[in-house]
Structure formats: C-alpha cells, structure tokens
CSV table of C-alpha atoms in Angstrom, one decimal:
chain,number,residue,atom,x,y,z
A,1,UNK,CA,-28.9,47.0,-96.4
A,2,UNK,CA,-27.6,47.4,-92.9
A,3,UNK,CA,-30.5,46.9,-90.4
A,4,UNK,CA,-28.8,49.2,-87.9
A,5,UNK,CA,-27.9,52.4,-89.6
A,6,UNK,CA,-25.4,54.9,-88.1
A,7,UNK,CA,-24.8,58.4,-89.2
A,8,UNK,CA,-22.6,60.2,-90.0
A,9,UNK,CA,-20.1,57.7,-91.4
A,10,UNK,CA,-17.3,60.0,-90.2
A,11,UNK,CA,-17.2,63.1,-88.1
A,12,UNK,CA,-14.5,65.7,-87.3
A,13,UNK,CA,-14.9,67.7,-84.1
A,14,UNK,CA,-12.5,70.3,-82.6
A,15,UNK,CA,-11.1,69.5,-79.2
A,16,UNK,CA,-13.5,70.7,-76.6
A,17,UNK,CA,-16.5,70.5,-78.9
A,18,UNK,CA,-19.6,68.5,-78.9
A,19,UNK,CA,-19.9,65.3,-81.0
A,20,UNK,CA,-23.3,63.9,-81.9
A,21,UNK,CA,-23.7,60.4,-83.3
A,22,UNK,CA,-26.9,58.7,-84.5
A,23,UNK,CA,-28.2,55.2,-84.8
A,24,UNK,CA,-31.5,53.8,-86.0
A,25,UNK,CA,-32.8,50.3,-86.3
A,26,UNK,CA,-35.0,49.4,-89.2
A,27,UNK,CA,-35.6,46.0,-87.6
A,28,UNK,CA,-38.6,46.5,-85.4
A,29,UNK,CA,-37.9,43.4,-83.4
A,30,UNK,CA,-35.3,44.9,-81.2
A,31,UNK,CA,-35.5,46.2,-77.6
A,32,UNK,CA,-32.3,47.5,-76.0
A,33,UNK,CA,-29.3,49.4,-77.4
A,34,UNK,CA,-25.6,49.6,-76.6
A,35,UNK,CA,-22.8,51.9,-77.7
A,36,UNK,CA,-19.3,50.6,-78.1
A,37,UNK,CA,-16.0,52.4,-78.7
A,38,UNK,CA,-13.2,50.9,-80.7
A,39,UNK,CA,-9.8,52.6,-80.9
A,40,UNK,CA,-7.7,51.9,-83.9
A,41,UNK,CA,-6.2,48.4,-83.9
A,42,UNK,CA,-8.1,47.5,-80.7
A,43,UNK,CA,-11.2,45.6,-79.8
A,44,UNK,CA,-14.6,47.1,-79.1
A,45,UNK,CA,-15.4,48.1,-75.5
A,46,UNK,CA,-18.8,48.8,-74.2
A,47,UNK,CA,-19.4,52.5,-73.5
A,48,UNK,CA,-23.0,52.9,-72.6
A,49,UNK,CA,-26.3,51.0,-72.7
A,50,UNK,CA,-29.8,52.3,-72.8
A,51,UNK,CA,-33.0,50.3,-72.3
A,52,UNK,CA,-35.8,52.8,-71.8
A,53,UNK,CA,-37.1,56.0,-73.4
A,54,UNK,CA,-35.2,59.1,-72.3
A,55,UNK,CA,-31.7,60.1,-71.5
A,56,UNK,CA,-28.8,58.7,-69.6
A,57,UNK,CA,-25.7,60.6,-68.7
A,58,UNK,CA,-22.3,59.3,-67.6
A,59,UNK,CA,-19.6,62.0,-67.2
A,60,UNK,CA,-19.1,63.6,-70.6
A,61,UNK,CA,-21.3,61.1,-72.4
A,62,UNK,CA,-25.1,61.3,-72.8
A,63,UNK,CA,-27.3,58.7,-74.6
A,64,UNK,CA,-30.8,59.3,-75.8
A,65,UNK,CA,-33.4,56.7,-76.8
A,66,UNK,CA,-36.7,57.0,-78.6
A,67,UNK,CA,-38.2,53.5,-78.6
A,68,UNK,CA,-41.1,54.5,-80.9
A,69,UNK,CA,-38.7,55.4,-83.7
A,70,UNK,CA,-35.9,53.0,-82.5
A,71,UNK,CA,-33.5,55.8,-82.7
A,72,UNK,CA,-30.6,56.4,-80.3
A,73,UNK,CA,-28.0,59.1,-80.2
A,74,UNK,CA,-24.7,59.5,-78.4
A,75,UNK,CA,-23.4,62.9,-77.4
A,76,UNK,CA,-19.9,63.6,-76.2
A,77,UNK,CA,-19.2,67.0,-74.7
A,78,UNK,CA,-15.8,68.5,-74.2
A,79,UNK,CA,-14.4,66.1,-76.7
A,80,UNK,CA,-10.8,65.0,-76.2
A,81,UNK,CA,-8.3,63.6,-78.7
A,82,UNK,CA,-8.5,60.2,-76.8
A,83,UNK,CA,-12.2,60.1,-77.9
A,84,UNK,CA,-11.0,59.6,-81.5
A,85,UNK,CA,-12.3,56.1,-82.4
A,86,UNK,CA,-14.9,54.1,-84.2
A,87,UNK,CA,-18.2,54.2,-82.4
A,88,UNK,CA,-20.4,51.2,-82.9
A,89,UNK,CA,-24.1,51.0,-82.1
A,90,UNK,CA,-25.8,47.6,-81.4
A,91,UNK,CA,-29.4,46.7,-81.0
A,92,UNK,CA,-30.6,43.5,-79.3
A,93,UNK,CA,-33.0,41.3,-81.1
A,94,UNK,CA,-36.1,40.1,-79.3
A,95,UNK,CA,-36.2,36.3,-79.0
A,96,UNK,CA,-32.7,35.1,-79.4
A,97,UNK,CA,-31.2,38.2,-77.8
A,98,UNK,CA,-28.4,38.5,-80.4
A,99,UNK,CA,-27.0,41.9,-81.3
A,100,UNK,CA,-27.3,43.6,-84.6
A,101,UNK,CA,-24.5,46.0,-85.3
A,102,UNK,CA,-24.2,49.2,-87.2
A,103,UNK,CA,-21.1,49.8,-89.3
A,104,UNK,CA,-20.0,52.6,-87.1
A,105,UNK,CA,-19.1,56.3,-87.0
A,106,UNK,CA,-15.5,57.2,-87.2
A,107,UNK,CA,-14.9,60.2,-84.9
A,108,UNK,CA,-11.8,62.3,-85.2
A,109,UNK,CA,-11.1,65.0,-82.6
A,110,UNK,CA,-8.8,67.7,-83.9
A,111,UNK,CA,-6.5,69.3,-81.4
B,1,UNK,CA,-11.8,43.1,-65.7
B,2,UNK,CA,-13.3,40.3,-67.8
B,3,UNK,CA,-10.6,38.5,-69.8
B,4,UNK,CA,-10.9,37.0,-73.3
B,5,UNK,CA,-7.8,35.7,-75.0
B,6,UNK,CA,-7.5,34.8,-78.7
B,7,UNK,CA,-4.9,32.9,-80.6
B,8,UNK,CA,-3.2,33.3,-83.0
B,9,UNK,CA,-3.2,37.0,-83.2
B,10,UNK,CA,-2.0,36.9,-86.8
B,11,UNK,CA,-2.3,34.1,-89.3
B,12,UNK,CA,-1.4,33.7,-92.9
B,13,UNK,CA,-3.1,30.7,-94.6
B,14,UNK,CA,-3.2,29.3,-98.1
B,15,UNK,CA,-6.4,28.8,-100.1
B,16,UNK,CA,-7.9,25.4,-99.3
B,17,UNK,CA,-6.0,25.1,-96.0
B,18,UNK,CA,-7.5,24.5,-92.6
B,19,UNK,CA,-7.5,27.3,-90.1
B,20,UNK,CA,-8.5,27.1,-86.4
B,21,UNK,CA,-8.9,30.2,-84.3
B,22,UNK,CA,-9.1,29.7,-80.6
B,23,UNK,CA,-10.7,31.7,-77.8
B,24,UNK,CA,-10.4,31.3,-74.0
B,25,UNK,CA,-12.4,33.3,-71.4
B,26,UNK,CA,-12.0,33.4,-67.7
B,27,UNK,CA,-15.3,35.3,-67.0
B,28,UNK,CA,-17.4,32.2,-66.5
B,29,UNK,CA,-19.8,33.6,-69.0
B,30,UNK,CA,-22.3,31.2,-70.6
B,31,UNK,CA,-22.4,33.0,-74.0
B,32,UNK,CA,-19.6,33.2,-76.4
B,33,UNK,CA,-19.5,34.6,-79.9
B,34,UNK,CA,-17.4,34.8,-83.0
B,35,UNK,CA,-17.6,37.9,-85.2
B,36,UNK,CA,-15.7,39.1,-88.2
B,37,UNK,CA,-15.1,42.8,-88.9
B,38,UNK,CA,-14.6,44.2,-92.3
B,39,UNK,CA,-14.6,47.9,-93.4
B,40,UNK,CA,-18.1,49.1,-94.1
B,41,UNK,CA,-19.8,46.1,-92.5
B,42,UNK,CA,-19.3,46.5,-88.8
B,43,UNK,CA,-19.4,43.3,-86.8
B,44,UNK,CA,-21.0,40.3,-88.3
B,45,UNK,CA,-22.0,37.3,-86.2
B,46,UNK,CA,-20.6,33.9,-87.5
B,47,UNK,CA,-21.4,31.5,-84.7
B,48,UNK,CA,-22.3,31.7,-81.1
B,49,UNK,CA,-22.8,29.4,-78.1
B,50,UNK,CA,-24.9,29.3,-75.0
B,51,UNK,CA,-22.7,26.9,-73.1
B,52,UNK,CA,-20.4,23.9,-73.3
B,53,UNK,CA,-21.4,21.5,-76.1
B,54,UNK,CA,-23.7,24.0,-77.8
B,55,UNK,CA,-23.1,26.0,-81.0
B,56,UNK,CA,-25.6,28.1,-83.0
B,57,UNK,CA,-25.4,29.6,-86.5
B,58,UNK,CA,-25.2,33.3,-86.7
B,59,UNK,CA,-25.8,35.6,-89.6
B,60,UNK,CA,-23.0,34.5,-91.9
B,61,UNK,CA,-22.1,30.8,-90.9
B,62,UNK,CA,-21.3,29.5,-94.4
B,63,UNK,CA,-17.7,28.2,-94.6
B,64,UNK,CA,-17.2,28.2,-90.9
B,65,UNK,CA,-17.7,25.7,-88.1
B,66,UNK,CA,-17.5,26.2,-84.3
B,67,UNK,CA,-16.7,24.1,-81.3
B,68,UNK,CA,-17.4,24.7,-77.6
B,69,UNK,CA,-15.8,21.9,-75.7
B,70,UNK,CA,-15.9,23.6,-72.4
B,71,UNK,CA,-17.2,26.7,-70.6
B,72,UNK,CA,-13.9,28.5,-71.2
B,73,UNK,CA,-13.1,27.6,-74.8
B,74,UNK,CA,-14.7,28.4,-78.1
B,75,UNK,CA,-13.0,27.7,-81.5
B,76,UNK,CA,-13.8,28.8,-85.0
B,77,UNK,CA,-12.8,26.4,-87.8
B,78,UNK,CA,-12.3,27.2,-91.4
B,79,UNK,CA,-12.0,23.8,-93.1
B,80,UNK,CA,-11.2,25.1,-96.6
B,81,UNK,CA,-10.1,28.7,-96.3
B,82,UNK,CA,-10.8,31.1,-99.1
B,83,UNK,CA,-9.5,34.6,-99.8
B,84,UNK,CA,-12.9,36.0,-99.0
B,85,UNK,CA,-12.4,34.9,-95.5
B,86,UNK,CA,-9.5,37.4,-95.1
B,87,UNK,CA,-10.7,39.5,-92.2
B,88,UNK,CA,-10.2,40.4,-88.5
B,89,UNK,CA,-12.0,37.9,-86.3
B,90,UNK,CA,-13.2,38.8,-82.8
B,91,UNK,CA,-14.2,36.4,-80.1
B,92,UNK,CA,-16.5,37.7,-77.3
B,93,UNK,CA,-18.1,36.5,-74.1
B,94,UNK,CA,-21.2,37.8,-72.4
B,95,UNK,CA,-23.7,37.2,-69.7
B,96,UNK,CA,-27.4,36.4,-69.9
B,97,UNK,CA,-30.6,38.3,-69.2
B,98,UNK,CA,-30.4,42.1,-69.4
B,99,UNK,CA,-26.6,41.9,-69.7
B,100,UNK,CA,-26.7,40.0,-73.0
B,101,UNK,CA,-25.5,43.1,-74.8
B,102,UNK,CA,-22.5,43.7,-72.6
B,103,UNK,CA,-19.9,41.8,-74.4
B,104,UNK,CA,-16.2,41.4,-73.6
B,105,UNK,CA,-14.0,41.1,-76.7
B,106,UNK,CA,-10.7,39.5,-77.3
B,107,UNK,CA,-8.0,41.5,-79.0
B,108,UNK,CA,-8.8,40.0,-82.4
B,109,UNK,CA,-7.2,37.6,-84.9
B,110,UNK,CA,-6.1,39.0,-88.2
B,111,UNK,CA,-6.4,36.3,-90.9
B,112,UNK,CA,-5.0,36.6,-94.4
B,113,UNK,CA,-5.8,33.9,-96.9
B,114,UNK,CA,-3.6,33.9,-100.0
C-alpha cells in the first residue's frame, strides 16, 4: 500500500480549464510536502513546495495544505497543453528527512 | 540551474552480469540519491548519501550497492543483475535543512536486463 496516495490516477481537462490534483499521506511522521512535474520521457522537476497550513500561489498554480489531515492539493487554472505531464507528490519523513513519493496523477490537457 | 549527469543513458545487460550506473553533480550538494521508477510505483528510494564516503540504505536496497567516492560522484552497482531490475533509474542531488525536498534529477538511465 502506497503511503502517499494520489488521486485521481489520471485526469483529462480541456484547455483553459481548472485541474485539481490530490495527495494524502497515511504516514503520520511527515512534515513538508512538495509537488513535482514530470513530462513524458523526462526527469521530475520541482514545481511547488508547501510547509504550513493554508494556501500558496505561484502564477497559475495554487497549492493547499491541511496538516491535520496530511492532505495537500494542487490546482492549475487556465490549463495549457504544456501542463500535460505526470504530477508527483512527495512528503518528507521526520527524522531522516527522506521523501516518500506518491505514484502520481497523469494529467492530459485537451486542446 | 543545478546540474546532474547520469551515464549510461541506456543499458542492456544480461542476467547475472554486473552493471554500474554513474552520477555526477556540479551543485556541491551534500545529499545524493538513487531512485527507480516503475509504472504504478512512483519513485522508490534505493540508496542515498549524506556526503563523500557515506551511503545509506533506502526503501528497496536489496540487490543494489552504492558508492560515494567524492562530493560530486555517486554510483549504483548491480553485482548480479536480474530481469526484475529492469527499470528507469534516476539520480538526484539535494541540499540540507528545509531544502531537503528540493531535489535536482538527472535525465535517467534506462536499464533492460535480459
């Protein structure tokens, strides 16, 4: 069982629409969260991080975090075809500071 | 931009053969990591290192060894490769403290074990 669960597994959104991706850690010994984006055939690249409760916005991307439920969500507004990618969520373990990764959400933006 | 370089990018090996995947970073990061990525599993940590001379076991270390001879270089060694080790392997480097989750990845090494 994946300790960091992402949903949905895949998502199709029309160009210009809003994409919403979810991530929850069942491992309670985590503190911070990161979102990475991986285009097909490429390596993951960090998109956003969130460390405290609330919301963080960077351009078209907004991340929310609820530390009590260890749930984070990523929202992409005005989605572009270039946003089509695998989105990976990672939570940092307390103690050894290693990341636990979800298996990702495959986002497809349809022109 | 932080730079992590992996070699080889593609490798075909035979069962029972030895495979070495190499990674070089020019970021002067203390931490380096080896992950494998398979469909449905996301990224799984094999070995990591806090600095030259140190290696630590990750979540799936069986069948793999690691070596960190210098700050810049981190190798992953498969002494006796098996078909189950067919995968894409990513090396990454990262800082310490609050930045430990910001990793810089190499472009990946696709390994096929026949």
